[in-house]
Short mmCIF file of C-alpha atoms and ligand atoms in Angstrom, two decimals:
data_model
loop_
_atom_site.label_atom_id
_atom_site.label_comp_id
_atom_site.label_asym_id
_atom_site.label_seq_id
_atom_site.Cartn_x
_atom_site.Cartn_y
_atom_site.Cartn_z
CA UNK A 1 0.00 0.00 0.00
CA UNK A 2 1.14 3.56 -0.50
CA UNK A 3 2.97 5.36 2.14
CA UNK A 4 0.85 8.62 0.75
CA UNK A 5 -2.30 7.14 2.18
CA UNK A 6 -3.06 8.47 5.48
CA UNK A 7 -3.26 5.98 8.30
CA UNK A 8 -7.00 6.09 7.90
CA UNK A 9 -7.69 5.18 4.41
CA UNK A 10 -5.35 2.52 5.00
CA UNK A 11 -7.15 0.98 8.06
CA UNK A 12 -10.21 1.38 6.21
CA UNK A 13 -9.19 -0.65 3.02
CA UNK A 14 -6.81 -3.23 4.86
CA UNK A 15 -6.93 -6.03 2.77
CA UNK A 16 -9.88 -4.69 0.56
CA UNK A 17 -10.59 -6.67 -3.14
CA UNK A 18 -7.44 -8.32 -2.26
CA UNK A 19 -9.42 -11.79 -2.87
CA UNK A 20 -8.09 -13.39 -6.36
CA UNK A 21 -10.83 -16.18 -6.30
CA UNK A 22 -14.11 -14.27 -6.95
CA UNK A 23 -13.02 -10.66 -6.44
CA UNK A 24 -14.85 -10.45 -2.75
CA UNK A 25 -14.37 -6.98 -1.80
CA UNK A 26 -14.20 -8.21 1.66
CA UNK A 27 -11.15 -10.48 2.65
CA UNK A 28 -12.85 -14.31 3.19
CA UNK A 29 -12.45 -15.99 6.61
CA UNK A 30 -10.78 -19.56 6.19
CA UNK A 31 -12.41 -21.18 8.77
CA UNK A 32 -10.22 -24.03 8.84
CA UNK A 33 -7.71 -26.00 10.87
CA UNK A 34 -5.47 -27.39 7.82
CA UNK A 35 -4.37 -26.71 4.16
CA UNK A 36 -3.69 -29.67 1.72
CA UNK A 37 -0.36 -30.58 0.25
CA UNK A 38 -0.60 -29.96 -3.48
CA UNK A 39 0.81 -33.27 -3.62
CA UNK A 40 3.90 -35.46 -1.96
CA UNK A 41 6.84 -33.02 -1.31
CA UNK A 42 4.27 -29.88 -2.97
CA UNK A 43 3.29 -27.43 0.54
CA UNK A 44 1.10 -24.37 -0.22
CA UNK A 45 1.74 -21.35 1.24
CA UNK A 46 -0.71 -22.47 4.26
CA UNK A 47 -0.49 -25.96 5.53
CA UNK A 48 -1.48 -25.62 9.82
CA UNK A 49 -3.56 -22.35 10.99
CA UNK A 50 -1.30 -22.72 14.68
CA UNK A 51 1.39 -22.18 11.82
CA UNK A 52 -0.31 -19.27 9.93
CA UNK A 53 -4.00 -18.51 8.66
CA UNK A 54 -5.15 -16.22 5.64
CA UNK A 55 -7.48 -14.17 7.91
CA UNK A 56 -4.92 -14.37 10.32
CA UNK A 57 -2.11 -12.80 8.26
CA UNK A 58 -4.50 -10.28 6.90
CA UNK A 59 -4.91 -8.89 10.51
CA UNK A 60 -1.65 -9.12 11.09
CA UNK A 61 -0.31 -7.17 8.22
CA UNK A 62 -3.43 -4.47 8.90
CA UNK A 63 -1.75 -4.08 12.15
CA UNK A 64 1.93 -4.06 10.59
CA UNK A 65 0.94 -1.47 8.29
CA UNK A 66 -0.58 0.87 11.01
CA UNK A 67 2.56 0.64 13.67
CA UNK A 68 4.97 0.62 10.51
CA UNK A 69 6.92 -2.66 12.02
CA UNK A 70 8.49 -5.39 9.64
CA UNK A 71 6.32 -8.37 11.28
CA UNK A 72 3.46 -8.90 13.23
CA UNK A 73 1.95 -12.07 14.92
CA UNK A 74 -1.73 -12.32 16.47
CA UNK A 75 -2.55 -13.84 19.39
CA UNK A 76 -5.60 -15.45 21.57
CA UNK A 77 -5.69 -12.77 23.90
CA UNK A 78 -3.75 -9.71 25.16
CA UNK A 79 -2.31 -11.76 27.41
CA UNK A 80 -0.86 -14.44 25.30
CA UNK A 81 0.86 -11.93 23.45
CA UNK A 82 3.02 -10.45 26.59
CA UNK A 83 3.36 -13.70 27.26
CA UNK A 84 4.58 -14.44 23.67
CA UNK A 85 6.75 -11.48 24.36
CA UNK A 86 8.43 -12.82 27.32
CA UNK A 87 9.56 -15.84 25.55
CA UNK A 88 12.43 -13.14 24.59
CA UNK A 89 13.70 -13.55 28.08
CA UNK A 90 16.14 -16.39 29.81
CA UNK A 91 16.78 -17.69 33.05
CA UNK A 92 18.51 -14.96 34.95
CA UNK A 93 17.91 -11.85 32.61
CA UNK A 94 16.62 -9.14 34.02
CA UNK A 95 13.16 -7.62 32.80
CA UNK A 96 12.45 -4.21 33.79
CA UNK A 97 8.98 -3.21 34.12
CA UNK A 98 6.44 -0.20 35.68
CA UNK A 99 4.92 0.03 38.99
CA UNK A 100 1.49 0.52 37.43
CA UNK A 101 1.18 -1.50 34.44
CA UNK A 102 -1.96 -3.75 33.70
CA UNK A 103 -2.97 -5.96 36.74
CA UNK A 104 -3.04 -9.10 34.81
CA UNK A 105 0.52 -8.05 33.26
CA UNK A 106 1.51 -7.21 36.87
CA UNK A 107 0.64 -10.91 37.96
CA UNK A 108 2.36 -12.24 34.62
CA UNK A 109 5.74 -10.56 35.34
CA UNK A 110 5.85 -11.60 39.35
CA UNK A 111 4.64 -15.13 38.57
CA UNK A 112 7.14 -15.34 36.60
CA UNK A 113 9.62 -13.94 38.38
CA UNK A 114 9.00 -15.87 41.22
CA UNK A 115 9.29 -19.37 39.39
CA UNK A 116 12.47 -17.72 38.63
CA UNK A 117 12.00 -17.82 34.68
CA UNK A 118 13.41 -14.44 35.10
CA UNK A 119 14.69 -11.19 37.43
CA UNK A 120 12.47 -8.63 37.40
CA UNK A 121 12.48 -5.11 38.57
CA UNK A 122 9.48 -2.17 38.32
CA UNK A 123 10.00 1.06 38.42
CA UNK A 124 8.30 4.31 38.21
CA UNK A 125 9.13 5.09 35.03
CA UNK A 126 7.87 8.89 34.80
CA UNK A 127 11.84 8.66 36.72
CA UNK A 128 13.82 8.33 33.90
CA UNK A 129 16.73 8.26 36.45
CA UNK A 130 15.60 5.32 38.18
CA UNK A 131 14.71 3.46 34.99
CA UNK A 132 18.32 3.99 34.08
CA UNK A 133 19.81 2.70 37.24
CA UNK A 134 17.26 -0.44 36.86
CA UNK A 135 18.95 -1.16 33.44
CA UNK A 136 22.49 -0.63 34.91
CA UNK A 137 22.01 -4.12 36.54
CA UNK A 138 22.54 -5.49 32.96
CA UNK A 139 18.58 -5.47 32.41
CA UNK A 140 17.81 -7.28 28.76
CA UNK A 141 13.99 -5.84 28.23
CA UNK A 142 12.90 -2.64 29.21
CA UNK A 143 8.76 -3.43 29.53
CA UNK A 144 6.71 0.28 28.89
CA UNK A 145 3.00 1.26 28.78
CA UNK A 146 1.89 4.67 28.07
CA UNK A 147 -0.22 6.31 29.40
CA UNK A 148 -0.35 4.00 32.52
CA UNK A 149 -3.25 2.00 33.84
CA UNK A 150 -5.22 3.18 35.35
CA UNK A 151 -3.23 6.56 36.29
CA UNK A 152 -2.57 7.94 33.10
CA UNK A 153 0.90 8.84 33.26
CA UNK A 154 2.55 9.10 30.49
CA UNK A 155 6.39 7.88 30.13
CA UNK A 156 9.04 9.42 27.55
CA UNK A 157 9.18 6.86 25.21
CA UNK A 158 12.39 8.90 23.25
CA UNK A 159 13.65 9.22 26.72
CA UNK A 160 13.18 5.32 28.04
CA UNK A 161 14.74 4.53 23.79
CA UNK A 162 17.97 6.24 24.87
CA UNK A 163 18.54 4.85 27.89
CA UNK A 164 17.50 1.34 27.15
CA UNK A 165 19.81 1.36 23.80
CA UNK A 166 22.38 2.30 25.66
CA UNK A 167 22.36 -0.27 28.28
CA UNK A 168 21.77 -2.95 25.45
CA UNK A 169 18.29 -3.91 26.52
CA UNK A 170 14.86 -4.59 24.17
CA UNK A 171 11.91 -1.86 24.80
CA UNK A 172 8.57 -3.49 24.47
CA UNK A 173 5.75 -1.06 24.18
CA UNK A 174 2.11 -1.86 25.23
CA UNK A 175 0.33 0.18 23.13
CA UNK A 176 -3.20 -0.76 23.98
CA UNK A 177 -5.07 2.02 25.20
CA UNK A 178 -3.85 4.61 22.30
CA UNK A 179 -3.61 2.21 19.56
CA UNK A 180 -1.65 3.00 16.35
CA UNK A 181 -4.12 5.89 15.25
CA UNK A 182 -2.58 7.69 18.30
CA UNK A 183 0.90 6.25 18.89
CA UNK A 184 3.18 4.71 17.59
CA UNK A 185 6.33 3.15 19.60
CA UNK A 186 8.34 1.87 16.60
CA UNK A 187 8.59 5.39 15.33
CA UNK A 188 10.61 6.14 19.05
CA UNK A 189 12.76 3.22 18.67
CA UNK A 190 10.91 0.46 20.65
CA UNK A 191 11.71 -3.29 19.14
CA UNK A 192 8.43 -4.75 20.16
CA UNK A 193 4.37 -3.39 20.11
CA UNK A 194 2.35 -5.19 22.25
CA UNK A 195 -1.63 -5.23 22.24
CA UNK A 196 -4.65 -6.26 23.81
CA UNK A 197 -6.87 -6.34 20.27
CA UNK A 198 -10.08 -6.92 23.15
CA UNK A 199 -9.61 -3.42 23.34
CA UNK A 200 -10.11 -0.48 20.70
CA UNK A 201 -8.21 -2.24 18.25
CA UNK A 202 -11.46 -4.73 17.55
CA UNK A 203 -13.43 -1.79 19.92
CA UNK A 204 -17.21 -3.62 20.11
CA UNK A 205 -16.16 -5.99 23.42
CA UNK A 206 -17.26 -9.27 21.37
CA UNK A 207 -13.67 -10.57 20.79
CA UNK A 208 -10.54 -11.33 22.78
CA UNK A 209 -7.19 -11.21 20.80
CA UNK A 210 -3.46 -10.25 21.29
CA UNK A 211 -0.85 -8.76 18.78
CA UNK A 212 2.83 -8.14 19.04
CA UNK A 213 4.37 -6.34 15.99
CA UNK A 214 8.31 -6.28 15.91
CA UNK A 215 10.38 -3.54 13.96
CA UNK A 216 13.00 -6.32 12.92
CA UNK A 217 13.02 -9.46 10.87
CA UNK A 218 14.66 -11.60 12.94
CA UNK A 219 12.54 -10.77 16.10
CA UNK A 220 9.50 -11.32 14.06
CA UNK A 221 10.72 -14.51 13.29
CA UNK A 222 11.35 -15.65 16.87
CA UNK A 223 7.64 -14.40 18.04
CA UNK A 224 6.36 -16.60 14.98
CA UNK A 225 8.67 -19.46 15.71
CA UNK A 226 7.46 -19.10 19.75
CA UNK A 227 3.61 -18.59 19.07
CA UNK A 228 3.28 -21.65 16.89
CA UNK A 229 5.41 -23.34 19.97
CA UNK A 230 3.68 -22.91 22.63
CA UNK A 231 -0.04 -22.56 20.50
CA UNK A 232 -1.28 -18.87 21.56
CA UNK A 233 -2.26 -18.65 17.72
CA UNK A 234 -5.41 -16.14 16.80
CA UNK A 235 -8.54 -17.66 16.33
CA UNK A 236 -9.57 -16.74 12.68
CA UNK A 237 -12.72 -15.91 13.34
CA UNK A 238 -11.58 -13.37 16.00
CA UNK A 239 -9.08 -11.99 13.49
CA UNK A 240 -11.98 -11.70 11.07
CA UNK A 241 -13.69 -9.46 13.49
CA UNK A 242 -11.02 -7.51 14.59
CA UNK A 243 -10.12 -6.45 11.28
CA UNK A 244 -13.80 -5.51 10.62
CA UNK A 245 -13.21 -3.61 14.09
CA UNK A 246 -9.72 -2.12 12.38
CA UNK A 247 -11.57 -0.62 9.69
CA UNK A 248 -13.61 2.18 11.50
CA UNK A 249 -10.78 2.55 14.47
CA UNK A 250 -9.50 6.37 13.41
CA UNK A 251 -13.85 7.41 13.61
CA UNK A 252 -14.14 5.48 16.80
CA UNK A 253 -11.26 6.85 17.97
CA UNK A 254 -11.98 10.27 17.47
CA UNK A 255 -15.44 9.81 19.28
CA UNK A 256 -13.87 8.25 21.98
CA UNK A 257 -11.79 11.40 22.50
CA UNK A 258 -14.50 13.95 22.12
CA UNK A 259 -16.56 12.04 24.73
CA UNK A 260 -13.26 11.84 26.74
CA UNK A 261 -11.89 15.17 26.89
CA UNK A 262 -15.76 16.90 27.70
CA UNK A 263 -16.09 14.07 30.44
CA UNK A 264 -12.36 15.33 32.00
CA UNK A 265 -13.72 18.98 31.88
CA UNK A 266 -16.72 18.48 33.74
CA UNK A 267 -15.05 15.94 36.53
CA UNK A 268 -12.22 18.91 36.85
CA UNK A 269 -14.81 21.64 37.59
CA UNK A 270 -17.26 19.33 39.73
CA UNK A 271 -16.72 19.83 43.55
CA UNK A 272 -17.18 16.11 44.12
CA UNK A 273 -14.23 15.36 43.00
CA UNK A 274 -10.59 15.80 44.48
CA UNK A 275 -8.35 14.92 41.20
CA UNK A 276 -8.44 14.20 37.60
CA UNK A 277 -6.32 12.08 35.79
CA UNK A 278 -6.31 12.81 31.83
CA UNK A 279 -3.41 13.72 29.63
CA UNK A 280 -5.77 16.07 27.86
CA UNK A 281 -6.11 18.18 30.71
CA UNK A 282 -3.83 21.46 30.62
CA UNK A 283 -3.15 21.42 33.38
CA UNK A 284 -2.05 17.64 33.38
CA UNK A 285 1.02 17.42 34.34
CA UNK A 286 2.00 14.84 31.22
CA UNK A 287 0.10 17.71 29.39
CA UNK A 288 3.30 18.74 27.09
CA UNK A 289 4.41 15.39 26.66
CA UNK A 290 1.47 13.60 25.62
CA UNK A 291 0.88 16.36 22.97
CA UNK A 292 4.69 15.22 21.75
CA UNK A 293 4.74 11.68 21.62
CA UNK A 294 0.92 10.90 20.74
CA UNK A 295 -1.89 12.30 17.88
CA UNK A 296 -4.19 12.54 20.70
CA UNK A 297 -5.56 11.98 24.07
CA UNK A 298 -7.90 8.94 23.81
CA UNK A 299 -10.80 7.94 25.41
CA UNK A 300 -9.51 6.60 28.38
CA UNK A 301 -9.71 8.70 32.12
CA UNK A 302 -9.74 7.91 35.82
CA UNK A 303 -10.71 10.26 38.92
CA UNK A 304 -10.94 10.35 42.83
CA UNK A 305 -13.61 12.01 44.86
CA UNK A 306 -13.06 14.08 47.59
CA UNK A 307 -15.65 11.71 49.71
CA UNK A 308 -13.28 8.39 49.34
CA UNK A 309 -14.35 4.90 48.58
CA UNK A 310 -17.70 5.89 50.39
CA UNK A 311 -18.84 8.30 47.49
CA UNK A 312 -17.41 5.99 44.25
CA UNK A 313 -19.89 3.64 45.65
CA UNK A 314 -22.39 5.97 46.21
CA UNK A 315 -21.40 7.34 42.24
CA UNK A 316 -21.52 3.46 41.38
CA UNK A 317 -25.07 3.20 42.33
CA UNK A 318 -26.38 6.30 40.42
CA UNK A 319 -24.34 5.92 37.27
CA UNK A 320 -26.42 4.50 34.33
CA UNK A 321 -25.24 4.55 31.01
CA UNK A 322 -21.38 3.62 32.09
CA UNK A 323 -21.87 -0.10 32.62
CA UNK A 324 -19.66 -1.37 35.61
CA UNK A 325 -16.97 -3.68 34.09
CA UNK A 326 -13.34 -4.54 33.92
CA UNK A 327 -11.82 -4.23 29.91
CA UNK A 328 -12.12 -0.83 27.93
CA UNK A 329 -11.95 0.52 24.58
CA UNK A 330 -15.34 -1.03 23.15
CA UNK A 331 -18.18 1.55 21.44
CA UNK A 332 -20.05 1.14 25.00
CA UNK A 333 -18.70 3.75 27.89
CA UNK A 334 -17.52 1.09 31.14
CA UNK A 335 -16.97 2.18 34.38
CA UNK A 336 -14.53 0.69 36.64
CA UNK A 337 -12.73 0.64 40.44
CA UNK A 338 -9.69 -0.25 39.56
CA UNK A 339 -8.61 -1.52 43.35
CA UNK A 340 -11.64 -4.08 43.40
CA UNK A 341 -11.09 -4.82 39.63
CA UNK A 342 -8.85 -4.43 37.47
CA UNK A 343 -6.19 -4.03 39.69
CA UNK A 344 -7.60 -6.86 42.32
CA UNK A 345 -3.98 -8.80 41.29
CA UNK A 346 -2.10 -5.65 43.40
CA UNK A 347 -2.19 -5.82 47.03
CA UNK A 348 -2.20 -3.09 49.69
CA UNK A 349 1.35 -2.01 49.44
CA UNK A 350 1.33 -2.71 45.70
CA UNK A 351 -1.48 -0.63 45.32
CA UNK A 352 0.06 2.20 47.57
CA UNK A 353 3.41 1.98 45.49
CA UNK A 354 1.39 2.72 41.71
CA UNK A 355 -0.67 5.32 43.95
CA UNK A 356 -4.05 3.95 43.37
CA UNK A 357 -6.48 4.98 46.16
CA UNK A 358 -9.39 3.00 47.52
CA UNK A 359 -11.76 5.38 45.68
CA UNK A 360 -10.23 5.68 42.32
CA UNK A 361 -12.98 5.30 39.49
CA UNK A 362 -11.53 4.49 35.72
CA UNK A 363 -14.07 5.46 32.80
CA UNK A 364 -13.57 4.02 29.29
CA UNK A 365 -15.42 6.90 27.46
CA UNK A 366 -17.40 5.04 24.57
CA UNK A 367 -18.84 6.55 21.46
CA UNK A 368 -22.33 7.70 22.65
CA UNK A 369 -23.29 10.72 22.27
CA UNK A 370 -21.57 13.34 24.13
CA UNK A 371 -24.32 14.98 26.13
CA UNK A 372 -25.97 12.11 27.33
CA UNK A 373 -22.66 11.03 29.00
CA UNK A 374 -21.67 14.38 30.42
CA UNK A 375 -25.58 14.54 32.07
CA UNK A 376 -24.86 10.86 33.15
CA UNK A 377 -22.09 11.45 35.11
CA UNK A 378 -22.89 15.13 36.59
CA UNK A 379 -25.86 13.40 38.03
CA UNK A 380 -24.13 10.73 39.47
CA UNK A 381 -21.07 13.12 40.87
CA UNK A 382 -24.28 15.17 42.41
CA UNK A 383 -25.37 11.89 43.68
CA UNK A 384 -22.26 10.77 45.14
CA UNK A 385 -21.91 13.65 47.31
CA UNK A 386 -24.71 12.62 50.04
C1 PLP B 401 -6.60 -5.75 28.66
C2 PLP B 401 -5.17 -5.43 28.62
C3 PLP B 401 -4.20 -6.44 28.50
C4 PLP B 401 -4.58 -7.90 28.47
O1 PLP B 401 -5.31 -8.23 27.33
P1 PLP B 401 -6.41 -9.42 27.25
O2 PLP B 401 -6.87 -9.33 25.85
O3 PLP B 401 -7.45 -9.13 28.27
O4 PLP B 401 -5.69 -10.68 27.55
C5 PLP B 401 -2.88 -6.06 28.43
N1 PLP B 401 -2.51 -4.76 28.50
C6 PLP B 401 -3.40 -3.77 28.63
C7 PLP B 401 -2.94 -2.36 28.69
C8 PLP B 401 -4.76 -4.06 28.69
O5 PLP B 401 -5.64 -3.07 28.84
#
């Protein structure tokens, strides 16, 4: 495809009237475990989908396209893809990850640690300083998401590219909650993209999926080698979907947005509530450096009230068109308390060390209409307050 193309047209046409059969404008979904031999000694380009799949490659090279990496391998979940990821690391290396990633990351990276698979150090890593002394102890992967979850800080991913070259170690970038219509690691350096495809990527909460695009060749090579290994292969029927999903992610995304950014003006003005946390926000203090390193802000926000855990449940019982769930990124807004959910996998002091409070609230902004959300959650900030 063109590199003229925006990013939109070419999520849009991914794969379109590529078909050389009948000329279906939309790519066909093998729905099939196996691929015939030609004859003895005469393989096809497809012989095992663990191996590779048609639908599955056409996702794949969708996503490729979008995060401008020279490989890309889709998973089962989000999960399965960190963990394809991982396989990257050897007894004794040292993995270097943040304070406040993803919860079920968080578990991933200390289970594994502790079965000794690997070392494992987190870090705040808005402290560029004390990522850098983490690497000094001859660290092989730096592990980065941006903005956090569910805090929203955002990281310097030029800044963590410097420092990690320098001391010799992999950056792998999970680049879930912006996507590549907002951010794109491999253009600051990072070897590895990581993504939950649950999330915005397929954005209508009906599939889960994983991707991890590499900038190089031979990495590639190693995640395909290790995901037909161990077996966390894409379904194709997921990959179908997600790339139907693919197709309207820069409109979605710019919904998202618009619902996100009013949603972080009115919780900053409200009185119910004690802090804001939204790169989008002037006065964020990621502000400058989210407007350097991303196309935009996304959809994604979390807040504290000045009443505690007391008044998010009180807020939890009046809110009605946020839907109380774990996950994020569909076309339907979610609300969630990070402590009791998504982040259940941190305990006290682990919770206390990322900074999350009893009575943090994380909204994933979804593409309703504006208004209705805004009225949906000054009513239930009113509510929360008695
Ligand atoms: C959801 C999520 C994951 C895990 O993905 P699954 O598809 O649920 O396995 C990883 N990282 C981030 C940032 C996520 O939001």
């Amino acid at each position: 495809m063109s590199d003229k193309q925006s990013r939109q047209t070419r999520a849009v046409r991914a794969a379109v009237d590529a078909d050389q059969q009948f000329g279906a404008v939309m790519p066909p979904l093998y729905l099939t475990s196996s691929f015939s031999f030609e004859g003895y000694g005469r393989s096809r380009p497809y012989d095992y989908t663990r191996t590779a799949n048609p639908t599955n490659d056409a996702l794949a090279a969708a996503l490729v396209d979008l995060e401008g990496g020279a490989g890309g391998t889709v998973t089962s979940s989000g999960m399965s893809a960190i963990h394809l990821a991982l396989q990257l690391m050897n007894p004794g290396d040292l993995l270097v990850g943040p304070v406040d990633c993803y919860g079920g990351t968080y578990r991933l990276l200390t289970g594994c640690a502790e079965r000794g698979l690997f070392r494992l150090e987190l870090v705040d890593q808005t402290d560029v300083a004390a990522v850098r002394a983490a690497l000094a102890d001859g660290a092989q992967m730096l592990w980065v998401e941006t903005p956090t979850n569910p805090l929203m800080r955002v990281v310097d991913l030029a800044a963590l590219r410097d420092i990690s070259q320098k001391a010799g170690a992999l950056m792998a970038v999970d680049n879930t909650f912006l996507t590549p219509a907002l951010q794109r690691p491999l253009e600051f350096g990072a070897d590895l993209v990581v993504h939950s495809t649950t999330k915005y990527l397929n954005g209508h909460s009906d599939v889960l999926g994983g991707a991890v695009v590499a900038a190089t060749d031979p990495l590639h090579a190693q995640m395909q080698h290790w995901s037909n290994t161990l077996g966390v292969s894409a379904s194709p029927f997921d990959s179908f979907l997600t790339l139907r999903g693919v197709r309207s992610l820069h409109a979605r995304m710019a919904q998202h947005e618009a619902n996100g950014t009013a949603l972080a003006e009115l919780l900053a003005r409200h009185p119910a509530v004690s802090a804001v946390h939204y790169p989008g926000l002037k006065d964020s203090p990621y502000h400058e450096l989210a407007q350097r390193q991303q196309d935009g802000f996304g959809g994604m926000l979390s807040f504290e009230l000045q009443g505690g855990e007391a008044a998010a449940a009180r807020f939890l019982d009046a809110i009605r068109l946020f839907t109380l769930a774990v996950s994020l990124g569909g076309v339907e807004s979610l609300v969630c308390h990070p402590p009791s959910m998504s982040h259940a996998t941190y305990d006290d002091q682990a919770l206390a060390a990322a900074g999350i409070s009893k009575g943090l609230l994380r909204l994933s902004a979804g593409i309703e209409a504006t208004d209705d959300l805004v009225d949906d959650v000054k009513q239930a900030l009113d509510a929360s307050r008695y």
